[in-house]
């Protein structure tokens, strides 16, 4: 699959086949792609924690906040929760480049996962203290971004945004993601 096709197919997934696990080995393959990603000054400050054990996953889950636009939905139910996570950690006090580096690394991870048939969702709304404790964050680091991973149990489709960019679910429970058209995001130099 080429990069454009991967990007087209790779919608954020929030309901998973919880009973289908992902091995740590597979997560390490995705992390290995992130290892090769560009990063500011090649400092390579981020640390990636693979989480696959059921008990570890169930400790992490309660700290996560899902789909802010879906006001009537409190996140995946038992049976649809993510069977794996990769938690991107950043050094405490280190600010330079971190958000950009983490975003690039996360993009490499989710595209590598998608290429292998997995769905994912990047999550930045979480209780930091709760994740730190649940994950077992190494000393000197804090959790910066959580990526939930698994086999999708929901259908998510792209559509062209006509004004409203909020994602929503239709009557068939399909998740719709409105994206702006190319000509709406391209700018030209002003005279
Ligand atoms: C930096 C970042 C933070 C995000 N945080 C959350 C989050 O806390 N909870 C959630 O359900 N989705 C989160 N998402 C997923 C976005 O809601 C999703 O990418 C967006 O709705 C577009 O959908 P798409 O990924 O299918 O294109 C996050 C995505 C990014 C890139």
Short mmCIF file of C-alpha atoms and ligand atoms in Angstrom, two decimals:
data_model
loop_
_atom_site.label_atom_id
_atom_site.label_comp_id
_atom_site.label_asym_id
_atom_site.label_seq_id
_atom_site.Cartn_x
_atom_site.Cartn_y
_atom_site.Cartn_z
CA UNK A 1 0.00 0.00 0.00
CA UNK A 2 1.38 3.43 -0.92
CA UNK A 3 1.44 6.30 1.55
CA UNK A 4 -1.63 8.04 0.10
CA UNK A 5 -3.69 4.87 0.23
CA UNK A 6 -2.53 4.22 3.80
CA UNK A 7 -3.46 7.76 4.80
CA UNK A 8 -6.86 7.38 3.17
CA UNK A 9 -7.59 4.09 4.91
CA UNK A 10 -6.18 5.00 8.28
CA UNK A 11 -9.04 6.48 10.23
CA UNK A 12 -8.85 6.65 14.01
CA UNK A 13 -10.54 3.59 15.49
CA UNK A 14 -12.08 3.59 18.95
CA UNK A 15 -13.81 0.21 19.08
CA UNK A 16 -11.66 -2.89 18.80
CA UNK A 17 -11.85 -6.68 18.73
CA UNK A 18 -10.64 -6.89 22.32
CA UNK A 19 -10.30 -10.68 22.16
CA UNK A 20 -7.65 -10.46 19.39
CA UNK A 21 -4.34 -9.61 21.01
CA UNK A 22 -1.27 -8.03 19.40
CA UNK A 23 2.09 -9.51 20.32
CA UNK A 24 4.80 -7.34 21.82
CA UNK A 25 6.94 -8.37 18.86
CA UNK A 26 4.50 -6.69 16.49
CA UNK A 27 4.41 -3.53 18.57
CA UNK A 28 8.21 -3.49 18.52
CA UNK A 29 8.09 -3.57 14.71
CA UNK A 30 5.92 -0.43 14.73
CA UNK A 31 8.20 1.23 17.27
CA UNK A 32 11.14 0.36 15.07
CA UNK A 33 9.58 2.46 12.29
CA UNK A 34 9.27 5.36 14.74
CA UNK A 35 12.92 4.86 15.66
CA UNK A 36 13.83 5.77 12.07
CA UNK A 37 11.61 8.86 11.93
CA UNK A 38 12.99 12.37 11.68
CA UNK A 39 13.34 14.21 14.99
CA UNK A 40 14.61 17.62 16.05
CA UNK A 41 18.43 17.77 16.09
CA UNK A 42 18.37 13.96 15.93
CA UNK A 43 18.19 14.05 19.73
CA UNK A 44 15.95 10.93 19.93
CA UNK A 45 14.52 11.91 23.30
CA UNK A 46 11.31 9.90 23.20
CA UNK A 47 10.83 6.49 24.80
CA UNK A 48 8.17 4.02 23.68
CA UNK A 49 6.42 1.58 26.01
CA UNK A 50 4.64 -1.41 24.42
CA UNK A 51 1.68 -2.64 26.45
CA UNK A 52 0.07 -5.97 25.58
CA UNK A 53 -0.76 -7.76 28.83
CA UNK A 54 -4.47 -7.81 29.61
CA UNK A 55 -4.01 -6.65 33.17
CA UNK A 56 -1.67 -3.82 32.16
CA UNK A 57 -4.17 -2.70 29.47
CA UNK A 58 -7.05 -2.72 31.93
CA UNK A 59 -5.14 -0.45 34.31
CA UNK A 60 -4.43 2.06 31.53
CA UNK A 61 -7.90 2.18 30.02
CA UNK A 62 -9.73 4.16 32.79
CA UNK A 63 -7.33 7.10 32.41
CA UNK A 64 -8.21 7.67 28.75
CA UNK A 65 -10.79 10.07 27.33
CA UNK A 66 -12.49 9.09 24.11
CA UNK A 67 -14.06 10.98 21.21
CA UNK A 68 -14.88 14.36 22.70
CA UNK A 69 -17.35 15.17 19.89
CA UNK A 70 -19.45 12.06 20.63
CA UNK A 71 -21.12 13.47 23.70
CA UNK A 72 -23.41 10.51 24.32
CA UNK A 73 -20.65 7.95 24.13
CA UNK A 74 -18.38 7.15 27.05
CA UNK A 75 -15.80 5.15 25.15
CA UNK A 76 -15.48 1.51 24.15
CA UNK A 77 -17.39 -1.05 26.18
CA UNK A 78 -16.04 -4.32 27.52
CA UNK A 79 -15.26 -6.49 24.49
CA UNK A 80 -14.37 -3.43 22.38
CA UNK A 81 -11.53 -2.03 24.44
CA UNK A 82 -8.02 -1.81 22.94
CA UNK A 83 -5.97 -5.01 23.38
CA UNK A 84 -2.69 -3.06 23.17
CA UNK A 85 -1.11 0.35 23.59
CA UNK A 86 2.12 2.13 22.79
CA UNK A 87 2.77 4.93 25.24
CA UNK A 88 5.15 7.61 24.03
CA UNK A 89 7.13 9.06 26.93
CA UNK A 90 9.08 12.32 26.96
CA UNK A 91 11.80 13.41 29.38
CA UNK A 92 10.48 15.52 32.26
CA UNK A 93 11.25 19.20 31.70
CA UNK A 94 12.35 18.69 28.11
CA UNK A 95 10.21 20.80 25.82
CA UNK A 96 12.23 21.38 22.71
CA UNK A 97 10.86 19.53 19.71
CA UNK A 98 8.85 17.09 21.84
CA UNK A 99 5.32 17.72 20.47
CA UNK A 100 6.54 17.62 16.87
CA UNK A 101 8.77 14.60 17.43
CA UNK A 102 5.98 12.73 19.19
CA UNK A 103 3.50 13.53 16.42
CA UNK A 104 5.85 12.30 13.73
CA UNK A 105 6.71 9.16 15.68
CA UNK A 106 3.03 8.47 16.34
CA UNK A 107 2.24 8.90 12.64
CA UNK A 108 4.91 6.38 11.70
CA UNK A 109 3.51 3.94 14.28
CA UNK A 110 -0.12 4.20 13.21
CA UNK A 111 0.73 3.90 9.51
CA UNK A 112 2.97 0.89 10.15
CA UNK A 113 0.16 -0.64 12.20
CA UNK A 114 -2.38 0.09 9.49
CA UNK A 115 -0.17 -1.53 6.89
CA UNK A 116 -0.28 -4.68 9.05
CA UNK A 117 -4.07 -4.56 9.30
CA UNK A 118 -4.43 -2.89 12.70
CA UNK A 119 -6.46 0.14 13.60
CA UNK A 120 -5.37 2.73 16.12
CA UNK A 121 -6.24 5.93 17.88
CA UNK A 122 -3.82 8.55 19.17
CA UNK A 123 -4.93 9.84 22.56
CA UNK A 124 -3.70 12.98 24.26
CA UNK A 125 -6.64 13.51 26.58
CA UNK A 126 -5.72 11.47 29.60
CA UNK A 127 -5.02 11.76 33.27
CA UNK A 128 -1.22 12.00 33.35
CA UNK A 129 -0.83 10.87 36.97
CA UNK A 130 -3.15 7.94 36.44
CA UNK A 131 -1.30 6.81 33.30
CA UNK A 132 2.07 7.26 35.02
CA UNK A 133 1.00 4.97 37.80
CA UNK A 134 -0.89 2.47 35.64
CA UNK A 135 1.81 2.24 33.00
CA UNK A 136 4.80 2.22 35.30
CA UNK A 137 6.40 5.25 33.70
CA UNK A 138 10.21 5.20 34.04
CA UNK A 139 11.79 7.73 36.38
CA UNK A 140 12.56 11.05 34.66
CA UNK A 141 9.84 10.63 32.02
CA UNK A 142 6.19 11.47 31.65
CA UNK A 143 3.59 10.00 29.31
CA UNK A 144 3.07 12.35 26.38
CA UNK A 145 0.86 10.47 23.95
CA UNK A 146 -0.96 7.13 24.12
CA UNK A 147 -1.70 5.07 21.01
CA UNK A 148 -4.46 2.48 21.34
CA UNK A 149 -4.15 -0.39 18.90
CA UNK A 150 -6.09 -3.44 17.78
CA UNK A 151 -8.20 -5.00 15.08
CA UNK A 152 -11.02 -2.54 14.30
CA UNK A 153 -14.55 -3.42 15.35
CA UNK A 154 -16.07 -0.34 13.75
CA UNK A 155 -16.34 1.16 10.31
CA UNK A 156 -14.94 4.65 9.86
CA UNK A 157 -15.20 6.57 6.62
CA UNK A 158 -13.88 9.80 5.20
CA UNK A 159 -16.10 12.48 3.80
CA UNK A 160 -15.56 15.97 2.46
CA UNK A 161 -16.31 18.57 5.11
CA UNK A 162 -19.07 21.00 4.29
CA UNK A 163 -18.61 23.52 7.07
CA UNK A 164 -18.67 21.28 10.13
CA UNK A 165 -15.49 19.31 10.85
CA UNK A 166 -16.91 17.36 13.81
CA UNK A 167 -16.83 13.61 13.36
CA UNK A 168 -20.08 11.79 14.02
CA UNK A 169 -21.79 8.40 13.90
CA UNK A 170 -24.70 7.69 11.57
CA UNK A 171 -27.74 5.48 12.23
CA UNK A 172 -25.75 2.41 11.11
CA UNK A 173 -23.08 3.18 13.70
CA UNK A 174 -20.55 4.10 11.01
CA UNK A 175 -18.06 6.74 12.11
CA UNK A 176 -17.74 9.67 9.67
CA UNK A 177 -14.69 11.93 9.54
CA UNK A 178 -15.11 15.18 7.57
CA UNK A 179 -11.88 16.45 6.03
CA UNK A 180 -11.43 19.80 4.33
CA UNK A 181 -10.85 19.73 0.57
CA UNK A 182 -7.32 20.15 -0.78
CA UNK A 183 -8.04 23.65 -2.11
CA UNK A 184 -9.19 24.73 1.36
CA UNK A 185 -5.90 23.90 3.03
CA UNK A 186 -3.50 25.08 0.34
CA UNK A 187 -2.45 28.71 0.63
CA UNK A 188 -0.53 30.80 -1.83
CA UNK A 189 1.89 33.58 -1.12
CA UNK A 190 0.24 36.97 -0.71
CA UNK A 191 1.42 39.76 -3.02
C1 LIG B 1 -2.58 14.89 18.78
C2 LIG B 1 -3.86 14.08 18.76
C3 LIG B 1 -4.55 13.88 19.93
C4 LIG B 1 -5.73 13.12 19.94
N1 LIG B 1 -6.35 12.88 21.13
C5 LIG B 1 -7.47 12.10 21.12
C6 LIG B 1 -8.10 11.78 22.36
O1 LIG B 1 -7.65 12.17 23.43
N2 LIG B 1 -9.19 10.99 22.32
C7 LIG B 1 -9.72 10.50 21.14
O2 LIG B 1 -10.72 9.78 21.16
N3 LIG B 1 -9.13 10.80 19.94
C8 LIG B 1 -8.03 11.58 19.91
N4 LIG B 1 -7.40 11.86 18.72
C9 LIG B 1 -7.96 11.36 17.47
C10 LIG B 1 -8.61 12.52 16.66
O3 LIG B 1 -9.87 12.79 17.23
C11 LIG B 1 -8.73 12.09 15.18
O4 LIG B 1 -7.45 12.00 14.64
C12 LIG B 1 -9.57 13.11 14.40
O5 LIG B 1 -10.91 13.07 14.82
C13 LIG B 1 -9.53 12.84 12.90
O6 LIG B 1 -9.94 11.53 12.61
P1 LIG B 1 -9.00 10.56 11.79
O7 LIG B 1 -7.80 10.25 12.66
O8 LIG B 1 -9.82 9.35 11.51
O9 LIG B 1 -8.57 11.28 10.55
C14 LIG B 1 -6.23 12.59 18.71
C15 LIG B 1 -5.49 12.78 17.53
C16 LIG B 1 -4.31 13.50 17.56
C17 LIG B 1 -3.53 13.65 16.27
#
